Coordinates of C-alpha atoms in Angstrom, one line a residue:
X786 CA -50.8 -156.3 145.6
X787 CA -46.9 -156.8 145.7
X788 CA -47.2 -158.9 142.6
X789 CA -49.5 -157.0 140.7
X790 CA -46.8 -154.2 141.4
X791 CA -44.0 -156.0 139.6
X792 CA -46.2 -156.8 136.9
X793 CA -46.9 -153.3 136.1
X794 CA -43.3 -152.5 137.1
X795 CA -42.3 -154.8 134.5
X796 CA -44.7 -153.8 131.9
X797 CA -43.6 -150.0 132.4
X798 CA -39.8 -151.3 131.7
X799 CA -41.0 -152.7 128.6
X800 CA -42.4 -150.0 127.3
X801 CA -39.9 -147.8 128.0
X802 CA -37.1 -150.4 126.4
X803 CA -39.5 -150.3 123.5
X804 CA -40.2 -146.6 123.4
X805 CA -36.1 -145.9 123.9
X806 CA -35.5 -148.9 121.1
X807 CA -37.5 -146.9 118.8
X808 CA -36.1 -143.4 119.7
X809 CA -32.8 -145.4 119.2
X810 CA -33.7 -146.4 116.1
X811 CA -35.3 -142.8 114.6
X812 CA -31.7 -141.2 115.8
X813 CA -29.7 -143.8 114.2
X814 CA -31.8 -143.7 110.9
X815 CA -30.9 -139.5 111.4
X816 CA -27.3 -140.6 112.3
X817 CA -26.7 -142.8 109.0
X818 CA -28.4 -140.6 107.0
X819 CA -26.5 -137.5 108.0
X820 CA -23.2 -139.5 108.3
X821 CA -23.9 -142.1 105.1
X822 CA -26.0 -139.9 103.0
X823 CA -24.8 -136.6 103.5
X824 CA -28.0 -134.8 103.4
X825 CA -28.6 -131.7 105.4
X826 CA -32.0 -131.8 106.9
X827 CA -32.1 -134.8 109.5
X828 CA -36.6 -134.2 109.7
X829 CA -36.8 -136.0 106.1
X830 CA -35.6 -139.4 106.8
X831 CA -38.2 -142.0 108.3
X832 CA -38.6 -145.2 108.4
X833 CA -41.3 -146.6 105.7
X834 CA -43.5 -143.5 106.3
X835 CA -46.7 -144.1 104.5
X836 CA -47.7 -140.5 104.5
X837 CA -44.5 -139.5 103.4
X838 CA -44.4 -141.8 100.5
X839 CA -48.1 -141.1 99.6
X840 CA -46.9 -137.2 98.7
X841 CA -46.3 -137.3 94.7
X842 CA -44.5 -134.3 95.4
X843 CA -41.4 -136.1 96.9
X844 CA -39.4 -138.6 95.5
X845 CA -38.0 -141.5 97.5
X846 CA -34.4 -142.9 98.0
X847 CA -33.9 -146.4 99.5
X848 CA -30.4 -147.0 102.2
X849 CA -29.8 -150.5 100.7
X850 CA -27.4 -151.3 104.0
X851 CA -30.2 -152.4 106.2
X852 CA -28.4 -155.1 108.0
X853 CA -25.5 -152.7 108.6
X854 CA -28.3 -150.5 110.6
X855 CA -29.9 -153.2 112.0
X856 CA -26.5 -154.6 113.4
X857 CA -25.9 -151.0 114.8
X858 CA -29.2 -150.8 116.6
X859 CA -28.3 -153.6 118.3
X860 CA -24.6 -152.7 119.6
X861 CA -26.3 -149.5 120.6
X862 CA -29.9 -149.9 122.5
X863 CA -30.6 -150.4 125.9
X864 CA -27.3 -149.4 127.1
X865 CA -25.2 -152.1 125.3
X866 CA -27.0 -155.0 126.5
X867 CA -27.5 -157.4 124.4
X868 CA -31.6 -157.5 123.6
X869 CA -33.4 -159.4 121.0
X870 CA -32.7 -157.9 117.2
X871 CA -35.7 -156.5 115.4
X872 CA -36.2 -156.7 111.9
X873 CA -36.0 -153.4 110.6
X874 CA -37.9 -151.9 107.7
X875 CA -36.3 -150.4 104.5
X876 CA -34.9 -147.1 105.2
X877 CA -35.8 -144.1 102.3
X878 CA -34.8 -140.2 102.4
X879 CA -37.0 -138.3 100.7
X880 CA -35.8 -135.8 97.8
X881 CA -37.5 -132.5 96.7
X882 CA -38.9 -133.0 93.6
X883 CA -36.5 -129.7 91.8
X884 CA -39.4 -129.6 88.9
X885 CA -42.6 -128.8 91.4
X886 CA -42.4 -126.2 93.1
X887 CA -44.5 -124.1 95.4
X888 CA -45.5 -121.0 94.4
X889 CA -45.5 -119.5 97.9
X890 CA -42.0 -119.7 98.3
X891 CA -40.4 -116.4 97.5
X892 CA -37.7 -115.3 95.2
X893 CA -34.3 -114.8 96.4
X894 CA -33.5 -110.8 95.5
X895 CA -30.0 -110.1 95.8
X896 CA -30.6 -106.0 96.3
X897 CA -32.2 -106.8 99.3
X898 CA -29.8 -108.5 101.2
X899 CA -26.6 -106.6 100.5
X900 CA -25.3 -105.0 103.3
X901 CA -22.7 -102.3 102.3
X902 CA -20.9 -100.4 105.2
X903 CA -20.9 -96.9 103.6
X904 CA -23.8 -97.1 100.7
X905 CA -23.0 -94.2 97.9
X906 CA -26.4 -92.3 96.4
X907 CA -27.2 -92.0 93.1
X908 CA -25.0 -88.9 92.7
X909 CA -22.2 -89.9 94.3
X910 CA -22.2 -93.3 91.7
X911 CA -23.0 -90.8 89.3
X912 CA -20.1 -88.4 90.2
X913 CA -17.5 -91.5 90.6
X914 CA -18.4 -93.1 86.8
X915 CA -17.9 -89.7 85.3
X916 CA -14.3 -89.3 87.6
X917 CA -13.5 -93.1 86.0
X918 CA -14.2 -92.4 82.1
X919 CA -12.9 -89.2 82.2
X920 CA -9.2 -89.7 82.5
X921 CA -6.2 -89.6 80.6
X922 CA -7.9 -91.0 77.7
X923 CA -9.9 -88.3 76.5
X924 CA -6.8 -86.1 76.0
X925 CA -6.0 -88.7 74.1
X926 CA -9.0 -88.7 71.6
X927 CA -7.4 -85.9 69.3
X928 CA -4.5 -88.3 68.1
X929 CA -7.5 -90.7 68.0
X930 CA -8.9 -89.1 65.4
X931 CA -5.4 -88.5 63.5
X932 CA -4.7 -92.5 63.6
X933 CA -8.6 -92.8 61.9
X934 CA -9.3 -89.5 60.1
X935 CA -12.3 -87.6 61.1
X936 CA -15.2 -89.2 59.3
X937 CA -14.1 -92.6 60.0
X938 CA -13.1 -91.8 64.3
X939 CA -16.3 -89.8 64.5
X940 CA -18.5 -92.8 63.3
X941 CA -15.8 -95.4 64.9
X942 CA -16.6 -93.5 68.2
X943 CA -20.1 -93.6 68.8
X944 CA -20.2 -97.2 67.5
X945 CA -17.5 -98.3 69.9
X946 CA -19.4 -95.8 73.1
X947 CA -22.4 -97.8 72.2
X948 CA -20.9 -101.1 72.3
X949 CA -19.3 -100.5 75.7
X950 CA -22.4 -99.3 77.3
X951 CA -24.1 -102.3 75.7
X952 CA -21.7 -105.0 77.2
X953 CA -22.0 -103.5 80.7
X954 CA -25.4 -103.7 80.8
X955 CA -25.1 -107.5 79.6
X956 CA -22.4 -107.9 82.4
X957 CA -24.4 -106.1 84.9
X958 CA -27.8 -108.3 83.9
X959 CA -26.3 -111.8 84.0
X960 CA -24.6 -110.7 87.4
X961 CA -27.9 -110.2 88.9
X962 CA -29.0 -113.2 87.2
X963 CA -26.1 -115.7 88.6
X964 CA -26.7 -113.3 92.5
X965 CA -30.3 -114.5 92.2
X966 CA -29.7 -118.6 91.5
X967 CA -26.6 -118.5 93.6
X968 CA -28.9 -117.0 96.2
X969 CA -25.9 -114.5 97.0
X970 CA -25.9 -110.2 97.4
X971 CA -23.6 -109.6 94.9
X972 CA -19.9 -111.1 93.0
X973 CA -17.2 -109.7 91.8
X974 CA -16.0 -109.6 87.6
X975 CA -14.3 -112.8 88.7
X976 CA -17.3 -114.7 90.7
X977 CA -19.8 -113.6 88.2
X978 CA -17.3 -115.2 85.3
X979 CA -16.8 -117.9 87.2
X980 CA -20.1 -118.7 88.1
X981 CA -21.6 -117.9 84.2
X982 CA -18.7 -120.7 83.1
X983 CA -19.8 -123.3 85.1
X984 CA -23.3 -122.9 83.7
X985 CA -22.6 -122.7 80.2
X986 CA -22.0 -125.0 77.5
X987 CA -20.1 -128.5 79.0
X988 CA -16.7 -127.7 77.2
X989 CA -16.4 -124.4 79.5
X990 CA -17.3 -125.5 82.6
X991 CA -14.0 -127.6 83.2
X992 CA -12.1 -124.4 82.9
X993 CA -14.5 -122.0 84.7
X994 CA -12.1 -122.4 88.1
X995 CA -9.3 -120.5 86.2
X996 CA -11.6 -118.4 85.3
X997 CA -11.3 -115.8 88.2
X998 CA -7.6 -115.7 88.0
X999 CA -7.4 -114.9 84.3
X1000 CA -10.0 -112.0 85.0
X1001 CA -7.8 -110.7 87.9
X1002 CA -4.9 -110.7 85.9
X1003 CA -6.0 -108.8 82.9
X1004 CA -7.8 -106.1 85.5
X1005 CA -4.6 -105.5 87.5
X1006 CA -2.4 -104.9 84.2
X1007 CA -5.4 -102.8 83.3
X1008 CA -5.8 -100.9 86.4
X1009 CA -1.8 -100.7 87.1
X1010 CA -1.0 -100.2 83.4
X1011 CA -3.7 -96.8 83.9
X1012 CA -2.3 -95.7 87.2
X1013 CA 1.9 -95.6 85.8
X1014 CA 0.1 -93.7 82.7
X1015 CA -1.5 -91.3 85.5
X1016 CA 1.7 -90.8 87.2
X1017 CA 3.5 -89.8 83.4
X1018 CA 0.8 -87.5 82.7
X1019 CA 0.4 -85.4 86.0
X1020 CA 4.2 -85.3 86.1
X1021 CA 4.5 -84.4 82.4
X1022 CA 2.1 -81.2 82.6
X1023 CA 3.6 -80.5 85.9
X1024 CA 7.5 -80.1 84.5
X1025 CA 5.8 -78.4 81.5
X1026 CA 4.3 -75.4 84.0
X1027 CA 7.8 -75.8 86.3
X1028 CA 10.2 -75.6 83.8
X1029 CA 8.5 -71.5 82.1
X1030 CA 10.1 -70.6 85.6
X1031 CA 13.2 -72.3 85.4
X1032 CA 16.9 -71.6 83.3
X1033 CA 17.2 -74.7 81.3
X1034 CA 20.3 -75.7 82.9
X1035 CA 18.4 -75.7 86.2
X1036 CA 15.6 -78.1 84.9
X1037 CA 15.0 -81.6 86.3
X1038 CA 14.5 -84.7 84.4
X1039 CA 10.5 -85.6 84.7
X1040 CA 11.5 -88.8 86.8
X1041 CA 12.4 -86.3 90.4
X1042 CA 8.2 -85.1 89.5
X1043 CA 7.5 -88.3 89.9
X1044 CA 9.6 -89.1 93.2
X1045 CA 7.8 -85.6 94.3
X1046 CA 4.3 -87.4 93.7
X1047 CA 4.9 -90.6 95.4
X1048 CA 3.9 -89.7 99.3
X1049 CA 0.8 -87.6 98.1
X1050 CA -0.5 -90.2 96.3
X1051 CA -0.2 -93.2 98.8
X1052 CA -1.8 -90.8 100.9
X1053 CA -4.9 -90.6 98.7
X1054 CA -4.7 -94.2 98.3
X1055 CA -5.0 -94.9 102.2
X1056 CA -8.8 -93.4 102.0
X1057 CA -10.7 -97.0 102.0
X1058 CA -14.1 -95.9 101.3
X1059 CA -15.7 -94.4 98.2
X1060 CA -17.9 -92.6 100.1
X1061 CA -15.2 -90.5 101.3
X1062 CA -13.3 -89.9 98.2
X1063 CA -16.5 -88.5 96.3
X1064 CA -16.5 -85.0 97.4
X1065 CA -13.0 -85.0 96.1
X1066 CA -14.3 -86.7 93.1
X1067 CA -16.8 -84.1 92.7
X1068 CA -13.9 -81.1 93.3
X1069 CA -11.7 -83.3 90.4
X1070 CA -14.8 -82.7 88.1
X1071 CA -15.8 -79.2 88.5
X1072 CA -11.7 -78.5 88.0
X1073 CA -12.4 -80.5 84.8
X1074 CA -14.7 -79.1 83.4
X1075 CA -13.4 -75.7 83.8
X1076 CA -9.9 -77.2 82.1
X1077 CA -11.7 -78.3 79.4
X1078 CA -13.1 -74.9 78.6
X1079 CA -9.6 -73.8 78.6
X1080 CA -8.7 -75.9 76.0
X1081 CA -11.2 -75.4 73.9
X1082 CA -11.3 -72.0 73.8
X1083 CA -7.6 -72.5 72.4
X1084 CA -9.0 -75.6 70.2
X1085 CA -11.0 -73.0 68.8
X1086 CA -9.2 -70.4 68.3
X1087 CA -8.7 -69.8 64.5
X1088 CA -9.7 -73.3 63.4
X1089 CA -8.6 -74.5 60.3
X1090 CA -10.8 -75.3 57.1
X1091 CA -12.1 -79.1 57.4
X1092 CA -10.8 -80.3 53.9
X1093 CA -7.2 -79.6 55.0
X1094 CA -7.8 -82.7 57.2
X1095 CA -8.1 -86.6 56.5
X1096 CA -11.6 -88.2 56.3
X1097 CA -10.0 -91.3 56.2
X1098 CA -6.5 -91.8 57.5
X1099 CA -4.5 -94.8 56.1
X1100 CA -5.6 -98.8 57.4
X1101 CA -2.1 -99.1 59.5
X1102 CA -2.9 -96.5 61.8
X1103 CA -6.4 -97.6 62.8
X1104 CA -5.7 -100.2 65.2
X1105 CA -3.9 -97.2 67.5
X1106 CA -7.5 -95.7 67.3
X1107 CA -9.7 -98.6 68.5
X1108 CA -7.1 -99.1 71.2
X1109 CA -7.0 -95.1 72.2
X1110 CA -10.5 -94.9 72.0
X1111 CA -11.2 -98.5 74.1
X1112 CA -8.7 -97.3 76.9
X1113 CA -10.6 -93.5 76.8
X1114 CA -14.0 -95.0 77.1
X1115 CA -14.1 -98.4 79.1
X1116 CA -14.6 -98.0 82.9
X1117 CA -15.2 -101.7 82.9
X1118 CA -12.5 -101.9 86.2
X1119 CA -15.0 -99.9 88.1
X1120 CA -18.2 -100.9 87.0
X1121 CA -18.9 -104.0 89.3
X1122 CA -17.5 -102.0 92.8
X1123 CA -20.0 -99.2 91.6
X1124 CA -23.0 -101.2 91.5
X1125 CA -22.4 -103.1 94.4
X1126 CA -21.9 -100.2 96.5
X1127 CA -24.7 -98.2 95.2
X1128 CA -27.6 -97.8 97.9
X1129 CA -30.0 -98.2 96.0
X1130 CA -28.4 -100.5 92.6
X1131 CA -31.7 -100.9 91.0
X1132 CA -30.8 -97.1 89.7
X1133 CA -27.8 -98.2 88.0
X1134 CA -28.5 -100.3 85.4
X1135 CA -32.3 -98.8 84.8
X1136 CA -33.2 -96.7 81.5
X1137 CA -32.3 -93.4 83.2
X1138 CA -29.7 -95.1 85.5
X1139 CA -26.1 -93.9 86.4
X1140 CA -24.7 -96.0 83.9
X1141 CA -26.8 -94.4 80.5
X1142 CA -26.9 -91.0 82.2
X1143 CA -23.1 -91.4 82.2
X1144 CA -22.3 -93.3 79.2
X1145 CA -24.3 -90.6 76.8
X1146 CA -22.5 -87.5 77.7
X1147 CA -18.9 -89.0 77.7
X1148 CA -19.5 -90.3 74.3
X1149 CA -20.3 -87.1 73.1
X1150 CA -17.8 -85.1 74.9
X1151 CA -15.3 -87.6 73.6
X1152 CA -16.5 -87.1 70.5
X1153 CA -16.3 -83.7 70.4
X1154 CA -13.0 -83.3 71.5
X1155 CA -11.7 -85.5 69.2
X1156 CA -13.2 -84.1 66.0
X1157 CA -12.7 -80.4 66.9
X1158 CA -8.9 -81.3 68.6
X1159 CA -7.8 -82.9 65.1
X1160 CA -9.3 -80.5 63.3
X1161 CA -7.1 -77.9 65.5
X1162 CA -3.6 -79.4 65.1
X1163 CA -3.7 -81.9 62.3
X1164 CA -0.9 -84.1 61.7
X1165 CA 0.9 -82.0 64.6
X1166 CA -1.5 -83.7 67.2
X1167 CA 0.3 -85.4 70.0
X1168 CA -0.5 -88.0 72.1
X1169 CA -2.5 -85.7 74.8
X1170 CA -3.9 -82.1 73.7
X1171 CA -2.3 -80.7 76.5
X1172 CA 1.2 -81.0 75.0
X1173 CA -0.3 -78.7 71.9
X1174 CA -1.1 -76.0 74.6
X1175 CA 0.9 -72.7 74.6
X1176 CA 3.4 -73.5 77.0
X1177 CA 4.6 -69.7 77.7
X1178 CA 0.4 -68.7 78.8
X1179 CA -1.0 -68.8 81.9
X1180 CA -5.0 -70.3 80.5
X1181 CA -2.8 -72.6 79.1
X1182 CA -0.9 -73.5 82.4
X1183 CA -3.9 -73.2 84.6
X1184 CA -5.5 -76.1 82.2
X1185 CA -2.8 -78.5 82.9
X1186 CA -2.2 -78.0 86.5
X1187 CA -6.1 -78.3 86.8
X1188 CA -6.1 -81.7 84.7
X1189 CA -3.0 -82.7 86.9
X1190 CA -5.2 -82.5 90.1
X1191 CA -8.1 -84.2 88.6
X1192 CA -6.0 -87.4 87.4
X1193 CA -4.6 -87.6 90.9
X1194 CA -7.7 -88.0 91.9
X1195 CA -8.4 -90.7 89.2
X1196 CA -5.3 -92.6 90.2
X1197 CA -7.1 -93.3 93.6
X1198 CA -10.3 -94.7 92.0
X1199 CA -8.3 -96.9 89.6
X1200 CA -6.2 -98.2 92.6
X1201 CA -9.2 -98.8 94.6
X1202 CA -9.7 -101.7 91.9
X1203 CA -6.6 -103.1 92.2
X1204 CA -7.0 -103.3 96.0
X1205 CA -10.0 -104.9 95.7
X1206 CA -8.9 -107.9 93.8
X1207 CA -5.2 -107.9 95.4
X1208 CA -6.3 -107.3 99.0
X1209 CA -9.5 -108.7 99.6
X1210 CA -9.5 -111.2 97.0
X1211 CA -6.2 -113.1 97.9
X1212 CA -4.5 -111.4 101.2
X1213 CA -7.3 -110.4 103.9
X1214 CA -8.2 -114.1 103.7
X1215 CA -5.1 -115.0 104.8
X1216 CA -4.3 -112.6 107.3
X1217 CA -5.8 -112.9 110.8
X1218 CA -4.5 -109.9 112.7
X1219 CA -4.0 -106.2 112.2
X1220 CA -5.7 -106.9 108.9
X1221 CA -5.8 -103.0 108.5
X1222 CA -2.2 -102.4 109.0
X1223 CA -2.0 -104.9 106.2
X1224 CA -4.2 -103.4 103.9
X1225 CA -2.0 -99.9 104.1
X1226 CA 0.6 -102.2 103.3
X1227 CA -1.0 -103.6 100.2
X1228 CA -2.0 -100.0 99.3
X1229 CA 1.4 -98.6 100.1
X1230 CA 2.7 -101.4 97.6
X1231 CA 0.7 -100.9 94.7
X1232 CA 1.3 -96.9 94.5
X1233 CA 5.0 -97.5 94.8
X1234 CA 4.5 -100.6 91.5
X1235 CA 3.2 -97.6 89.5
X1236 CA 5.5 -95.2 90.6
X1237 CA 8.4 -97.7 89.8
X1238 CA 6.9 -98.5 86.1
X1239 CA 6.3 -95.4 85.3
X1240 CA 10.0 -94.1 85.9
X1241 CA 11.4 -96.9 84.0
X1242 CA 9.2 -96.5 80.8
X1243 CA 10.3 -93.0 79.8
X1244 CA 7.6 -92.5 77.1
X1245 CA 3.3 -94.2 77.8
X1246 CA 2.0 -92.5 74.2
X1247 CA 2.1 -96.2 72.5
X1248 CA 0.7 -98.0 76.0
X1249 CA -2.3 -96.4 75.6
X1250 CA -2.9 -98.1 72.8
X1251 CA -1.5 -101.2 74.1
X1252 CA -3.5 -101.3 77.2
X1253 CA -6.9 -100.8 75.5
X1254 CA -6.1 -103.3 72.9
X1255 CA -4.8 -106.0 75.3
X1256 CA -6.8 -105.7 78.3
X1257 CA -9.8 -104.1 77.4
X1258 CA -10.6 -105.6 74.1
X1259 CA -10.9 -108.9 76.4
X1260 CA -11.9 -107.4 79.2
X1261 CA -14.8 -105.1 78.3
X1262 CA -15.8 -106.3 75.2
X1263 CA -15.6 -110.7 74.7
X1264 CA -15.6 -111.4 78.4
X1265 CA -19.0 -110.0 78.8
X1266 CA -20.5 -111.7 75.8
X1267 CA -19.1 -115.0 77.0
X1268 CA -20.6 -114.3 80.3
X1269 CA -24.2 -113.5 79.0
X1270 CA -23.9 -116.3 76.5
X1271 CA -23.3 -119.0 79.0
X1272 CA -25.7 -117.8 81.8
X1273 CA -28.3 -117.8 79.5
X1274 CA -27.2 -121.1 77.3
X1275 CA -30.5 -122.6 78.3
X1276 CA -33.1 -120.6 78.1
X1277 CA -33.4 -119.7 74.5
X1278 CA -35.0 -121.6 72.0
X1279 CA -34.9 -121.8 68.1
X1280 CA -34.5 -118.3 66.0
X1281 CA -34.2 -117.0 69.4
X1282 CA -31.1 -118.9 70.3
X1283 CA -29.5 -118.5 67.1
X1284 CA -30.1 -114.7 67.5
X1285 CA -28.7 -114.7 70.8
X1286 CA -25.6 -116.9 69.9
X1287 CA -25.0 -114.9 66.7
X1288 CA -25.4 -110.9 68.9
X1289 CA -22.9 -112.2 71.2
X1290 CA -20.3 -114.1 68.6
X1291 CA -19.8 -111.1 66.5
X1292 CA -18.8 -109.0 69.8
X1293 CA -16.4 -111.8 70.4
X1294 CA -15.1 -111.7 66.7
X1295 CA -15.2 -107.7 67.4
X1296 CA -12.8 -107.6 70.4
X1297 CA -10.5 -111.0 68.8
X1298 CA -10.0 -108.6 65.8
X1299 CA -9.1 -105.3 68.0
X1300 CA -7.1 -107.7 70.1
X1301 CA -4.4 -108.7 67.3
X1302 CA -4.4 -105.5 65.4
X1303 CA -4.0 -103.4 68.0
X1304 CA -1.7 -105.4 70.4
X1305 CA 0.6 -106.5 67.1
X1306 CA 0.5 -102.0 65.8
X1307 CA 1.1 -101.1 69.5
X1308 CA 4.3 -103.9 69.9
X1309 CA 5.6 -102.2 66.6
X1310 CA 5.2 -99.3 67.5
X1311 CA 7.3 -99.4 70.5
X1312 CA 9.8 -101.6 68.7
X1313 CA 10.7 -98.8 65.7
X1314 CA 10.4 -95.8 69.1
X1315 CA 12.7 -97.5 71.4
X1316 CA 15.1 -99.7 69.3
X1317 CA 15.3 -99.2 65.5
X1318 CA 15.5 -95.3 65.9
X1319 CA 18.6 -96.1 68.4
X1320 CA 20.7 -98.4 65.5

């Protein structure tokens, strides 16, 4: 009995070397292939599997270091004593084959797994892109229309309105696009450029990592270059109201309105939601509407006959227009943050979405007060139709110190952009406590950069035009066409391709040929303002 005993004592000890050998050996297959291979599921390496290897649907890789594993398996079985070496079997990893796939698995859906702390409606979006486009810029539109003449700016108009809804939509769409194959909630202008680069045409992708910080820079000289303009302008119409009340030897240069506005607006900078600022937003609109009426009822007030005005104003001055009427109409800065903040984004893009609901009206307001504000003033049209106002009548004063307010309020949306790419972009990464002391800071900062620019640049009529041409022409215009073209390089075919190729070229040769003009007619412009007229 004793005997028998140790027999199956023995025979139990040899099973269990033999089952720990092989449990060795599975773990050390995982270990090499985790370790050697770098691949990330550990279940789909075996050893020879003939049921693996039977499955067309996988492909196959063999480990050609099998006496490297073999060697191992033998330092490190049976608690490091030395055993006899098995021969060990080739080693494969299976691959998913990436053409089959099964049909059951589900698409990733980037609206469905955003998680946004304070969602806005479709209002509130709706209430913020009106706040964005109407700004400064459409003051703006009736010198617009001088640079152009009337026939030419009212065509140029609409064509341009459509052509900046159009490239949103195409940002918007491959943005959704590049979410879904990323399998990520939602990106930024940058990420989405950055990720449309590296899928485009070979000769892009080896810049597409400088992609993002090209984007960023042109939006912050965008987004600052709007808010200093903000600051001119609600300073400006407030000195106009001020000084009516005032001796002219007791009248302050426009820089102390300025200094006056610096603590209320980092104030209504340190609001960090959206959600928050729309009722504001909503307030900012109502007062401009109202403003508007104001004006017009002086724009039309004994309006002049039509043929006493240009149809077609001389070639020099239209690149002044296209860069007026890009930096009136683009709210590309804001578009992305919108969307992605939107409860329910499927709304924004749609066919009645916040984005065409918005777009239509603006264009035609913009249009309308262009035409009609030319046709008021003429060649006496200044760079915003507030400065044509009566300055001695209290409609007229209401209607500036109305616009004032609703531009303050547009100087927080705009900065809210800049934050975004400055803050959480580059800084809250970097910072690991009192992150929202931090981010008052970084607000704090970029109010006071306006403030600063816009004291030290006495006169923003030309920047408008500069602005638009330089950032947005790139910005809102090519950058999107680039974007579309390279996240969908391959998935047209034939006519269809050259179709698509040739759509988003001539946008590109659109926003090149805005670009030069208007930067080069701007640059001039400034030059003869600030330096000729001195000598």
């Amino acid at each position: 009995m004793v005997g028998q005993h140790n027999k199956l004592k023995k025979l139990s000890l040899s099973k269990m070397d033999t089952n720990s050998m092989a449990a060795s050996r599975e773990q050390l297959t995982i270990n090499i292939k985790e370790e050697k291979m770098g691949y990330d599921n550990p279940a789909m390496a075996y050893d020879n599997s003939p049921a693996m290897s039977s499955n067309p649907a996988v492909k196959c890789r063999k480990i050609s270091n099998v006496g490297t594993v073999s060697q191992m398996i033998e330092k490190n079985t049976n608690n490091g004593v030395p055993h006899r070496k098995e021969s060990l079997k080739a080693v494969y990893v299976s691959q998913p084959n990436p053409i089959r796939q099964t049909k059951s698995e589900k698409e990733y859906e980037p609206y469905d797994n955003r998680d946004v702390k304070h969602p806005t409606t479709y209002f509130e979006t709706f209430i913020h892109m009106l706040k964005a486009s109407l700004g400064t810029g459409i003051l703006a539109m009736p010198d617009a229309f001088h640079n152009a003449g009337y026939l030419v700016a009212t065509i140029g108009t609409l064509v341009i309105g459509f052509l900046c809804t159009y490239t949103i939509h195409i940002l918007i769409s491959a943005e959704y696009e590049l979410c879904k194959r990323k399998k990520q909630p939602s990106m930024t202008y940058p990420e989405t450029a950055e990720a449309a680069f590296s899928e485009g045409p070979k000769p892009l992708r080896y810049v597409a990592k400088y992609v993002p910080t090209i984007c960023n820079v042109f939006l912050l000289l965008y987004q600052i270059g709007s808010c200093c303009i903000y600051v001119v302008f609600i300073s400006s119409n407030i000195k106009d109201v001020v000084d009516q009340y005032q001796a002219p030897e007791n009248r302050i240069d426009i820089r102390w309105y300025s200094l006056f506005l610096l603590t209320p607006l980092i104030l209504i900078n340190w609001v960090r939601n959206l959600k928050y600022l729309a009722p504001l937003s909503s307030i900012a609109n109502a007062v401009t509407i109202f403003s508007f009426g104001l004006i017009f009822y002086y724009m039309f007030a004994s309006v002049p006959d039509i043929e006493t005005r240009q149809a077609v104003a001389p070639f020099k001055r239209l690149p002044l227009f296209f860069g007026t009427v890009l930096f009136a109409m683009e709210a590309i800065g804001v578009v992305m943050p919108l969307e992605n903040e939107m409860k329910n984004p499927r709304k924004f893009g749609s066919a009645f979405g916040v984005l065409n609901c918005a777009m239509l009206p603006i264009t035609l307001l913009y249009t309308f007060v262009g035409f009609f504000g030319y046709l008021k003033y003429g060649n006496e049209t200044k760079g915003s139709i507030t400065l044509n106002l009566p300055t001695d009548q209290y409609l007229a004063q209401a209607a500036r110190l109305m616009l004032a307010f609703a531009i303050f309020i547009t100087h927080a949306l705009a900065c809210y952009v800049a934050v975004d790419i400055s803050w959480r972009e580059y800084i809250e990464p970097k910072v690991e406590r009192a992150k929202v002391f931090w981010e008052y800071l970084v607000r704090t900062v970029l109010v006071i950069i306006t403030f600063t620019f816009a004291v030290a640049i006495p006169d923003l009529e030309l920047f408008i035009s500069l602005i638009g041409a330089f950032c947005l022409s790139t910005m809102g215009l090519s950058f999107p066409a680039i974007i579309q073209l390279c996240t969908y390089w391959n998935e047209y075919n034939g006519l269809q391709f050259i179709f698509f190729f040739l759509k988003n070229l001539t946008i590109c040769l659109i926003a090149t040929f805005g670009f030069i003009i208007g930067v080069t007619t701007s640059v001039e412009g400034i030059i003869e303002k600030f330096f000729l007229q001195k000598e």
